[in-house]
Short mmCIF file of C-alpha atoms in Angstrom, two decimals:
data_model
loop_
_atom_site.label_atom_id
_atom_site.label_comp_id
_atom_site.label_asym_id
_atom_site.label_seq_id
_atom_site.Cartn_x
_atom_site.Cartn_y
_atom_site.Cartn_z
CA MET W 1 -6.46 24.48 21.69
CA LYS W 2 -7.73 20.47 22.75
CA ILE W 3 -6.78 17.74 20.76
CA LYS W 4 -10.09 14.82 20.14
CA VAL W 5 -9.55 11.57 18.54
CA ASP W 6 -12.50 9.87 16.51
CA TYR W 7 -10.95 6.48 17.07
CA ASP W 8 -13.98 4.62 15.36
CA LEU W 9 -12.47 7.09 12.32
CA CYS W 10 -8.57 6.15 14.09
CA GLU W 11 -6.44 4.19 12.06
CA ALA W 12 -2.65 4.89 13.05
CA ASN W 13 -1.59 5.68 9.34
CA ALA W 14 0.82 7.49 11.58
CA ILE W 15 0.84 11.25 9.40
CA CYS W 16 0.19 12.50 12.57
CA MET W 17 3.27 11.13 14.45
CA ARG W 18 5.47 12.36 12.00
CA GLU W 19 3.29 16.52 11.79
CA SER W 20 3.63 16.44 15.62
CA PRO W 21 5.54 13.91 17.00
CA LYS W 22 5.83 15.26 20.49
CA VAL W 23 1.75 15.04 20.61
CA PHE W 24 1.14 12.04 19.07
CA GLU W 25 2.28 8.94 19.54
CA VAL W 26 1.19 5.47 17.50
CA ASP W 27 2.71 2.39 19.68
CA ASP W 28 2.76 -0.92 17.92
CA ASP W 29 -0.65 -1.83 18.40
CA ASP W 30 -1.57 0.20 16.37
CA ASN W 31 -2.75 2.53 19.50
CA LEU W 32 -2.63 6.25 18.53
CA GLN W 33 -1.23 8.36 22.01
CA VAL W 34 -2.00 12.01 22.40
CA LEU W 35 0.36 12.66 24.81
CA VAL W 36 -0.45 16.23 25.29
CA GLU W 37 -4.28 16.17 24.44
CA GLU W 38 -4.18 20.97 25.37
CA PRO W 39 -0.46 21.29 23.26
CA GLY W 40 1.20 24.30 24.03
CA GLU W 41 1.37 27.20 21.76
CA GLU W 42 4.62 26.22 20.64
CA LEU W 43 3.09 23.10 19.10
CA HIS W 44 -0.04 24.56 18.29
CA ALA W 45 1.63 24.71 13.77
CA SER W 46 2.84 21.24 14.23
CA VAL W 47 -0.80 20.35 15.89
CA ARG W 48 -2.81 21.65 13.08
CA GLU W 49 -0.44 20.08 10.45
CA ALA W 50 -1.39 16.53 11.83
CA VAL W 51 -5.55 17.36 11.89
CA ARG W 52 -5.19 18.91 8.25
CA LEU W 53 -3.21 15.31 6.74
CA CYS W 54 -5.14 12.97 8.75
CA PRO W 55 -6.00 10.93 5.71
CA ARG W 56 -9.47 9.99 8.19
CA GLN W 57 -10.15 12.68 9.32
CA ALA W 58 -9.61 11.32 13.08
CA LEU W 59 -8.42 14.10 14.68
CA LYS W 60 -10.23 17.75 16.05
CA LEU W 61 -9.11 20.76 17.24
CA GLU W 62 -11.62 22.55 20.01
CA ASP W 63 -10.89 25.87 20.97
CA MET F 1 -5.46 23.18 -28.20
CA LEU F 2 -8.92 24.05 -27.81
CA PRO F 3 -11.31 24.08 -25.14
CA GLY F 4 -13.35 22.78 -27.35
CA ASP F 5 -11.35 19.87 -28.87
CA ILE F 6 -12.09 18.21 -24.60
CA ASN F 7 -13.19 14.75 -24.55
CA LEU F 8 -12.20 13.13 -21.94
CA ASN F 9 -14.62 10.03 -22.77
CA ASP F 10 -12.72 9.70 -25.24
CA LEU F 11 -10.68 6.18 -24.94
CA PHE F 12 -8.22 6.32 -27.79
CA VAL F 13 -6.62 10.15 -26.32
CA PHE F 14 -6.16 8.19 -22.81
CA ASP F 15 -3.62 5.72 -24.89
CA ASP F 16 -1.12 8.36 -25.78
CA GLY F 17 -0.79 8.83 -21.71
CA ILE F 18 -3.16 11.41 -19.51
CA PRO F 19 -3.89 15.09 -22.23
CA HIS F 20 -2.20 17.11 -19.46
CA ASP F 21 -2.79 19.78 -22.25
CA TRP F 22 -6.28 20.19 -20.78
CA PHE F 23 -6.36 19.33 -17.62
CA ARG F 24 -3.83 21.91 -17.15
CA TRP F 25 -6.18 24.52 -19.52
CA MET F 26 -8.89 22.98 -17.38
CA ARG F 27 -7.51 24.47 -13.96
CA ALA F 28 -6.18 27.38 -15.49
CA ASN F 29 -9.56 28.51 -17.43
CA ASP F 30 -12.58 26.21 -16.04
CA PRO F 31 -10.99 24.69 -12.82
CA LEU F 32 -15.09 22.83 -12.82
CA ARG F 33 -15.63 22.52 -16.05
CA TRP F 34 -18.44 20.84 -17.41
CA GLN F 35 -18.18 17.19 -19.36
CA SER F 36 -21.26 16.52 -22.13
CA GLU F 37 -21.78 12.54 -22.39
CA THR F 38 -24.04 11.20 -26.14
CA GLU F 39 -24.82 8.77 -23.29
CA GLY F 40 -26.02 9.50 -19.71
CA ALA F 41 -26.05 12.99 -18.52
CA GLY F 42 -23.02 14.41 -18.99
CA TYR F 43 -21.07 15.46 -15.93
CA TRP F 44 -18.49 18.28 -13.37
CA CYS F 45 -14.96 18.05 -13.49
CA VAL F 46 -13.31 18.67 -10.49
CA SER F 47 -9.42 19.06 -11.74
CA ARG F 48 -7.92 21.71 -8.82
CA TYR F 49 -6.48 20.02 -5.58
CA ASP F 50 -8.47 22.33 -2.66
CA ASP F 51 -11.91 20.87 -4.42
CA ALA F 52 -11.06 17.44 -4.63
CA VAL F 53 -10.51 17.67 -1.44
CA ALA F 54 -13.55 19.29 -0.37
CA VAL F 55 -15.87 16.46 -2.71
CA SER F 56 -13.63 13.79 -0.62
CA ARG F 57 -14.40 15.17 2.49
CA ASP F 58 -17.93 15.56 2.55
CA ASN F 59 -19.32 12.51 2.07
CA VAL F 60 -22.78 13.50 3.19
CA LEU F 61 -23.39 16.29 -0.33
CA PHE F 62 -20.99 14.05 -2.57
CA SER F 63 -22.68 10.36 -1.84
CA SER F 64 -21.14 7.65 -3.83
CA SER F 65 -23.34 5.15 -2.55
CA ALA F 66 -26.07 7.33 -4.64
CA GLY F 67 -25.23 6.72 -7.97
CA GLY F 68 -21.62 4.91 -7.06
CA THR F 69 -18.38 6.35 -8.74
CA ASN F 70 -18.58 5.44 -11.43
CA ILE F 71 -18.98 7.66 -14.62
CA PHE F 72 -21.90 5.38 -16.12
CA GLU F 73 -25.39 5.95 -14.64
CA VAL F 74 -26.33 2.59 -13.87
CA GLY F 75 -30.22 0.97 -13.24
CA GLU F 76 -31.26 0.87 -9.18
CA GLU F 77 -31.53 -3.05 -9.80
CA GLN F 78 -27.42 -2.31 -10.60
CA LEU F 79 -26.78 0.13 -7.77
CA VAL F 80 -27.60 -2.86 -4.74
CA VAL F 81 -26.01 -4.67 -5.79
CA LEU F 82 -23.17 -2.22 -6.52
CA ARG F 83 -23.56 -0.54 -2.83
CA ALA F 84 -22.17 -3.97 -1.85
CA LEU F 85 -19.45 -2.77 -3.17
CA MET F 86 -17.25 -0.27 0.13
CA LEU F 87 -16.24 1.41 -2.23
CA ASN F 88 -19.74 1.91 -3.03
CA MET F 89 -20.85 3.23 0.09
CA ASP F 90 -21.74 5.97 2.15
CA PRO F 91 -20.82 6.39 5.70
CA PRO F 92 -22.21 5.58 8.70
CA ASP F 93 -21.93 1.99 6.54
CA HIS F 94 -19.17 2.64 4.95
CA SER F 95 -17.41 3.41 8.48
CA LYS F 96 -18.93 0.27 9.65
CA TYR F 97 -17.19 -2.62 7.55
CA ARG F 98 -14.12 -0.40 6.99
CA ARG F 99 -13.09 -0.44 11.25
CA LEU F 100 -13.73 -3.91 10.88
CA VAL F 101 -11.08 -4.58 7.27
CA ASN F 102 -9.37 -1.60 8.46
CA LYS F 103 -7.39 -4.07 11.16
CA GLY F 104 -5.54 -6.16 8.37
CA PHE F 105 -4.00 -3.01 6.53
CA THR F 106 -2.60 -0.51 9.70
CA PRO F 107 1.18 -0.25 9.44
CA ALA F 108 2.33 -2.46 12.16
CA ARG F 109 -0.14 -5.48 10.28
CA VAL F 110 1.73 -4.84 7.16
CA ALA F 111 4.99 -4.49 8.35
CA ASN F 112 4.57 -7.94 9.74
CA LEU F 113 4.06 -8.43 5.56
CA ARG F 114 7.16 -6.50 5.14
CA SER F 115 10.04 -9.28 4.99
CA GLY F 116 7.89 -11.58 2.65
CA ILE F 117 7.69 -8.87 0.38
CA VAL F 118 11.29 -8.60 0.11
CA ASN F 119 12.10 -11.49 -0.08
CA MET F 120 9.46 -12.00 -3.67
CA SER F 121 10.68 -8.88 -5.14
CA ARG F 122 14.16 -10.07 -4.72
CA GLU F 123 12.67 -14.41 -6.74
CA ILE F 124 10.65 -11.70 -9.04
CA VAL F 125 14.04 -9.93 -10.23
CA ASP F 126 16.46 -13.07 -10.64
CA SER F 127 12.83 -15.29 -12.53
CA ILE F 128 14.71 -12.16 -15.25
CA ALA F 129 18.04 -11.48 -14.72
CA GLU F 130 19.87 -13.35 -16.57
CA ARG F 131 18.37 -12.97 -18.78
CA GLY F 132 19.12 -9.65 -19.48
CA GLU F 133 15.62 -8.70 -21.31
CA CYS F 134 11.65 -9.37 -19.81
CA GLU F 135 7.74 -8.35 -20.78
CA PHE F 136 8.28 -6.66 -17.01
CA VAL F 137 4.22 -5.84 -16.63
CA ASP F 138 4.02 -9.88 -16.68
CA ASP F 139 6.89 -10.77 -15.63
CA VAL F 140 7.23 -7.82 -13.07
CA ALA F 141 4.56 -5.76 -12.56
CA SER F 142 1.73 -7.93 -11.94
CA GLN F 143 3.31 -10.32 -9.87
CA LEU F 144 3.78 -9.23 -6.50
CA PRO F 145 1.30 -6.87 -6.07
CA MET F 146 -0.79 -10.46 -6.77
CA MET F 147 1.02 -12.20 -4.49
CA SER F 148 0.86 -10.09 -1.82
CA ILE F 149 -2.56 -9.60 -1.96
CA CYS F 150 -3.17 -13.72 -1.66
CA ASP F 151 -1.23 -13.90 1.15
CA MET F 152 -3.01 -11.90 2.24
CA LEU F 153 -6.66 -12.16 1.84
CA GLY F 154 -4.47 -16.57 2.64
CA VAL F 155 -5.06 -17.35 -0.60
CA PRO F 156 -3.06 -20.55 -1.73
CA ALA F 157 -0.20 -21.02 -3.67
CA GLU F 158 -2.07 -23.59 -6.08
CA ASP F 159 -4.91 -20.66 -6.37
CA ARG F 160 -3.28 -17.71 -6.86
CA ARG F 161 -2.82 -17.72 -10.67
CA HIS F 162 -6.87 -18.61 -11.11
CA VAL F 163 -8.12 -15.10 -8.97
CA TYR F 164 -5.55 -13.84 -10.88
CA ASP F 165 -7.16 -14.82 -13.76
CA LEU F 166 -10.72 -14.02 -12.89
CA SER F 167 -9.23 -10.16 -11.36
CA ASN F 168 -7.85 -9.54 -14.82
CA THR F 169 -10.87 -10.45 -17.03
CA LEU F 170 -13.06 -8.26 -14.67
CA ILE F 171 -10.32 -5.70 -14.32
CA GLY F 172 -9.43 -4.74 -18.79
CA PHE F 173 -13.04 -3.42 -19.76
CA ASP F 174 -12.56 -0.82 -22.08
CA ASP F 175 -9.56 -2.23 -23.64
CA PRO F 176 -11.02 -4.57 -27.27
CA GLU F 177 -7.50 -6.01 -26.88
CA PHE F 178 -8.22 -7.97 -23.66
CA GLN F 179 -11.57 -9.34 -25.90
CA VAL F 180 -13.79 -9.49 -23.03
CA SER F 181 -17.10 -9.25 -23.63
CA ASP F 182 -20.01 -9.14 -20.82
CA GLU F 183 -20.52 -12.58 -20.42
CA ASP F 184 -17.16 -12.90 -19.11
CA ARG F 185 -16.95 -10.72 -17.86
CA MET F 186 -20.73 -11.79 -15.96
CA ASN F 187 -18.81 -15.68 -15.79
CA ALA F 188 -15.30 -14.23 -14.20
CA SER F 189 -17.77 -12.75 -10.98
CA VAL F 190 -19.10 -16.10 -10.68
CA GLY F 191 -15.81 -17.51 -10.83
CA MET F 192 -14.94 -15.24 -8.27
CA PHE F 193 -17.91 -15.95 -5.31
CA GLU F 194 -17.80 -18.89 -5.88
CA TYR F 195 -14.37 -18.94 -5.20
CA ALA F 196 -14.39 -16.55 -1.89
CA GLN F 197 -17.43 -18.89 -1.18
CA LYS F 198 -15.11 -22.18 -0.82
CA LEU F 199 -12.42 -20.41 0.60
CA GLY F 200 -14.33 -18.66 2.88
CA ASP F 201 -16.03 -21.37 4.13
CA GLU F 202 -12.70 -23.08 4.49
CA ARG F 203 -11.38 -20.15 7.23
CA ARG F 204 -14.89 -20.89 8.80
CA ALA F 205 -15.04 -24.46 10.06
CA ASN F 206 -10.54 -23.49 10.06
CA PRO F 207 -9.97 -19.70 10.93
CA GLY F 208 -5.49 -18.98 10.58
CA ASP F 209 -3.91 -15.91 10.27
CA ASP F 210 -5.17 -14.38 7.41
CA LEU F 211 -8.28 -12.22 6.66
CA VAL F 212 -10.73 -13.93 5.39
CA SER F 213 -10.65 -15.54 8.44
CA VAL F 214 -11.40 -11.75 10.16
CA LEU F 215 -13.54 -11.33 7.36
CA VAL F 216 -15.67 -13.90 7.53
CA ASN F 217 -15.56 -14.15 11.65
CA GLY F 218 -15.69 -10.64 12.57
CA GLU F 219 -18.93 -8.98 13.05
CA VAL F 220 -19.81 -5.48 12.52
CA ASP F 221 -22.48 -4.22 14.05
CA GLY F 222 -23.09 -7.83 16.30
CA GLU F 223 -23.79 -9.40 13.42
CA LYS F 224 -21.04 -11.75 11.17
CA LEU F 225 -21.09 -10.47 7.58
CA ASN F 226 -23.50 -12.58 4.49
CA ASP F 227 -22.50 -14.29 1.55
CA LEU F 228 -23.07 -11.33 -0.49
CA GLU F 229 -21.15 -8.59 1.66
CA PHE F 230 -18.22 -11.45 1.96
CA ASN F 231 -17.89 -12.30 -1.76
CA SER F 232 -18.24 -8.22 -2.48
CA PHE F 233 -14.93 -7.38 0.26
CA PHE F 234 -13.58 -10.54 -1.34
CA LEU F 235 -13.54 -8.83 -5.19
CA LEU F 236 -13.37 -5.87 -4.30
CA ILE F 237 -9.32 -6.03 -2.42
CA ALA F 238 -8.75 -8.76 -4.97
CA LEU F 239 -8.87 -6.66 -7.81
CA ALA F 240 -7.85 -3.38 -6.09
CA GLY F 241 -4.91 -4.85 -4.90
CA ASN F 242 -3.92 -5.55 -8.25
CA GLU F 243 -3.99 -3.77 -10.73
CA THR F 244 -3.52 -0.78 -9.26
CA THR F 245 -0.50 -1.33 -7.15
CA ARG F 246 0.58 -2.98 -11.10
CA THR F 247 -0.09 0.10 -12.94
CA VAL F 248 2.37 2.36 -10.31
CA THR F 249 5.23 -0.67 -10.76
CA SER F 250 4.98 -0.36 -14.06
CA GLN F 251 5.09 3.62 -14.32
CA ALA F 252 7.66 3.85 -11.86
CA MET F 253 10.20 1.24 -14.09
CA ARG F 254 8.33 4.04 -16.95
CA LEU F 255 10.01 7.01 -15.55
CA LEU F 256 12.89 5.47 -13.91
CA ILE F 257 13.63 5.55 -17.55
CA GLU F 258 12.76 8.25 -19.44
CA HIS F 259 14.08 10.40 -16.65
CA PRO F 260 17.83 9.00 -17.07
CA ASP F 261 18.88 11.43 -14.70
CA GLN F 262 16.40 10.69 -11.42
CA ARG F 263 16.93 6.57 -12.19
CA ALA F 264 21.36 8.38 -11.47
CA LEU F 265 19.67 9.41 -8.27
CA LEU F 266 18.05 6.96 -7.01
CA VAL F 267 20.76 4.16 -7.91
CA ASP F 268 23.42 6.29 -5.94
CA ASP F 269 21.72 6.78 -3.12
CA PRO F 270 19.68 4.48 -2.38
CA SER F 271 17.66 7.11 0.97
CA LEU F 272 15.74 8.48 -1.74
CA LEU F 273 13.97 5.49 -2.67
CA SER F 274 10.84 6.19 -0.85
CA GLY F 275 10.91 10.28 -1.45
CA ALA F 276 11.04 8.11 -5.79
CA VAL F 277 7.72 5.75 -5.04
CA GLU F 278 5.97 9.30 -3.82
CA GLU F 279 6.51 11.29 -6.50
CA VAL F 280 5.67 8.07 -9.22
CA LEU F 281 2.09 8.60 -7.41
CA ARG F 282 1.78 11.86 -7.69
CA TYR F 283 3.45 11.70 -11.71
CA ASN F 284 1.04 8.79 -12.85
CA PRO F 285 -1.51 7.78 -9.81
CA ALA F 286 -3.03 4.69 -10.89
CA VAL F 287 -6.31 5.73 -10.64
CA ILE F 288 -7.62 8.41 -13.14
CA HIS F 289 -10.95 8.98 -11.66
CA PHE F 290 -13.80 8.71 -9.71
CA ARG F 291 -16.93 9.69 -9.07
CA ARG F 292 -19.60 11.41 -6.30
CA THR F 293 -22.96 11.68 -6.58
CA ALA F 294 -24.72 15.77 -5.06
CA THR F 295 -27.35 14.84 -3.30
CA ALA F 296 -28.75 18.85 -2.96
CA ASP F 297 -28.11 21.94 -4.87
CA THR F 298 -24.93 23.46 -3.27
CA GLN F 299 -21.61 25.47 -4.76
CA LEU F 300 -18.73 24.41 -5.86
CA GLY F 301 -14.55 26.07 -6.36
CA GLY F 302 -17.42 28.88 -7.75
CA GLN F 303 -19.84 26.34 -9.71
CA ALA F 304 -23.91 25.61 -8.55
CA ILE F 305 -24.58 22.39 -8.77
CA LYS F 306 -27.12 20.73 -9.02
CA LYS F 307 -29.07 17.89 -6.76
CA GLY F 308 -27.92 14.77 -9.08
CA ASP F 309 -25.07 16.05 -10.60
CA LYS F 310 -22.44 13.81 -11.12
CA VAL F 311 -18.81 14.83 -10.15
CA VAL F 312 -16.03 13.27 -10.68
CA ILE F 313 -11.77 13.77 -9.25
CA TRP F 314 -9.85 13.62 -12.05
CA TYR F 315 -6.44 12.86 -9.70
CA PRO F 316 -3.64 13.24 -12.65
CA SER F 317 -4.52 17.23 -12.61
CA ILE F 318 -4.67 17.08 -8.80
CA ASN F 319 -1.97 16.31 -8.58
CA ARG F 320 -0.36 18.18 -11.03
CA ASP F 321 -1.76 21.78 -9.22
CA GLU F 322 0.08 24.10 -10.03
CA SER F 323 -1.45 25.81 -6.14
CA MET F 324 -0.19 23.16 -4.67
CA PHE F 325 2.52 21.54 -6.62
CA ASP F 326 5.97 23.73 -7.79
CA ASP F 327 6.52 22.98 -11.95
CA PRO F 328 4.15 21.06 -11.25
CA ASP F 329 5.43 18.84 -14.69
CA THR F 330 9.11 18.51 -13.80
CA PHE F 331 9.88 14.45 -12.60
CA ASP F 332 11.45 15.63 -9.65
CA ILE F 333 11.89 11.96 -7.11
CA ARG F 334 13.32 15.28 -4.18
CA ARG F 335 9.86 17.14 -4.43
CA SER F 336 9.46 17.73 -0.07
CA PRO F 337 6.61 18.61 0.95
CA ASN F 338 4.30 15.96 -1.88
CA GLU F 339 0.96 15.27 -1.08
CA HIS F 340 -0.54 13.76 -2.86
CA LEU F 341 -3.83 12.48 -3.55
CA ALA F 342 -2.59 9.49 -5.15
CA PHE F 343 -4.80 7.66 -2.61
CA GLY F 344 -7.92 9.80 -2.06
CA VAL F 345 -8.32 11.69 0.88
CA GLY F 346 -11.55 10.91 4.07
CA GLU F 347 -13.36 8.43 4.41
CA HIS F 348 -12.40 6.67 1.13
CA PHE F 349 -8.42 7.28 1.33
CA CYS F 350 -6.97 4.08 -0.24
CA LEU F 351 -7.27 1.23 2.75
CA GLY F 352 -4.13 -0.54 0.38
CA ALA F 353 -1.82 2.49 1.33
CA ASN F 354 0.61 1.39 3.56
CA LEU F 355 0.64 -1.96 1.73
CA ALA F 356 1.16 -0.96 -1.76
CA ARG F 357 3.91 1.65 -0.27
CA VAL F 358 5.95 -1.39 0.96
CA GLN F 359 5.65 -3.12 -1.54
CA LEU F 360 6.48 -0.58 -4.17
CA ASN F 361 9.52 -0.10 -1.94
CA ALA F 362 10.91 -3.94 -2.73
CA ILE F 363 9.94 -4.33 -5.44
CA LEU F 364 12.02 -1.22 -7.05
CA GLY F 365 14.59 -1.06 -4.62
CA GLU F 366 15.42 -4.43 -5.95
CA LEU F 367 15.44 -3.51 -9.33
CA VAL F 368 17.60 -0.55 -9.19
CA SER F 369 20.09 -1.54 -7.43
CA ARG F 370 20.21 -5.08 -9.19
CA LEU F 371 18.76 -4.18 -12.89
CA PRO F 372 19.85 0.51 -13.24
CA ASP F 373 20.61 -0.09 -16.99
CA MET F 374 16.79 -1.18 -17.92
CA GLU F 375 15.92 -0.06 -20.79
CA PHE F 376 12.91 -0.24 -23.36
CA ALA F 377 13.24 -2.60 -26.82
CA GLY F 378 10.09 -1.49 -28.08
CA PRO F 379 7.15 0.22 -27.96
CA VAL F 380 5.31 1.22 -24.30
CA ARG F 381 1.47 0.48 -24.81
CA ARG F 382 -1.10 1.63 -22.23
CA LEU F 383 -4.50 0.66 -21.51
CA HIS F 384 -7.16 2.07 -23.23
CA SER F 385 -8.80 2.95 -21.14
CA ASN F 386 -9.25 6.58 -19.03
CA PHE F 387 -10.12 5.28 -15.61
CA ILE F 388 -6.52 2.48 -14.82
CA ASP F 389 -3.68 4.92 -16.49
CA GLY F 390 -2.21 1.20 -17.19
CA ILE F 391 0.51 0.09 -18.96
CA LYS F 392 0.27 -3.22 -21.02
CA GLU F 393 2.85 -4.26 -22.37
CA MET F 394 6.36 -2.72 -21.40
CA ARG F 395 9.27 -5.06 -23.07
CA LEU F 396 13.08 -3.82 -21.84
CA SER F 397 16.15 -5.18 -21.96
CA PHE F 398 19.03 -4.31 -19.30
CA THR F 399 22.73 -6.21 -18.17
CA PRO F 400 22.12 -10.27 -17.47
CA GLN F 401 22.77 -10.55 -13.62
CA GLY F 402 23.55 -13.10 -11.41
CA LYS F 403 20.34 -14.42 -8.72
CA ALA F 404 20.13 -12.52 -5.75
CA THR F 405 20.36 -16.07 -4.02
#
């Protein structure tokens, strides 16, 4: 699983950080940081939730 | 109830509140019901959650721009004007404009406004606390949205009443009580454009730390916004920022009064506040519907849709879809998860969602903690509209309290 962020869509709503804080972090300047680009198996469920819930559809998964 | 009775064009039905019996029937029996119209071609009604998400996320197949986002049909000439509003754009245009404005609405930016919003909320409650009664919509619910959005835009204090009156004239279109003629509405939009022009010119010359400065000095594709684009932005933000949050604030207080057990929970445990705000948004979303237009023949929820058909999402129904929410008709401030679509989803996800949440938490926190025994002192009078689930008058009484400041 690989995470792709479309930064043209991302508005730092930080829903992903709520769902999967080990993988996503929105810093104080409203920039989304992906902490782990290829998260391990144990994080997949929470990352899928983050992708599903992003109000702007800014997150995509590959493989 | 007979399905033949259902008529979502009948605004008199909405005077008594959202027709949830109809929507419940539609979700169970005809989730993409065809609603005929006397003046118009008719439209498909999206009543289920999954279909609403599918439509909202597919901006190619379900366009906001092709016919606008209102149910009524408008001519090509009027569409050109409507398409200057982001609401009625599709990607890639929408995405470009959104990138320019969203800098004003990110969580960090809104967090900077929080202490000001909390102070304003305290002053608003101060203004009624000693009286023991109020007309909640005018005295409380309408105040904070106007102040907050004017703060954000950079409208000086002395001009705020003017902007507020103009925005009310523009919104009250369906309700005969507001006595808004086509001419009044035209004058109000001209007035709003003139005001925007004046403020924009000022900020071009002397930029400040406000959204108007960002808009007039920012660029889309290397070009500054022209006057029509900027004025349209200003109008949309002033309108969308006033009516919606006022509506949810009024609905929140109505719901807390009507559910004393839920209010008692909140009074005892203020940490439940943000959950309560989400439940109010689910239970009575401010916007009742938005429309899309199909750009090709397609299938939706098992229903064949033809190119050019109007497809209308009914948010009060989406937010009570039994497949997403247990006991959807129960108002439960501890509901979790609560993935309501009061702000929509996808490309057009409400730009002001973060700002609205901060405002709603601030004003309700102040009200519940300081005036915990508000009661109805007259009938709740609703807006005559199937577009905004508004309340136009709600007289309340309570035990008088001292001011906080």
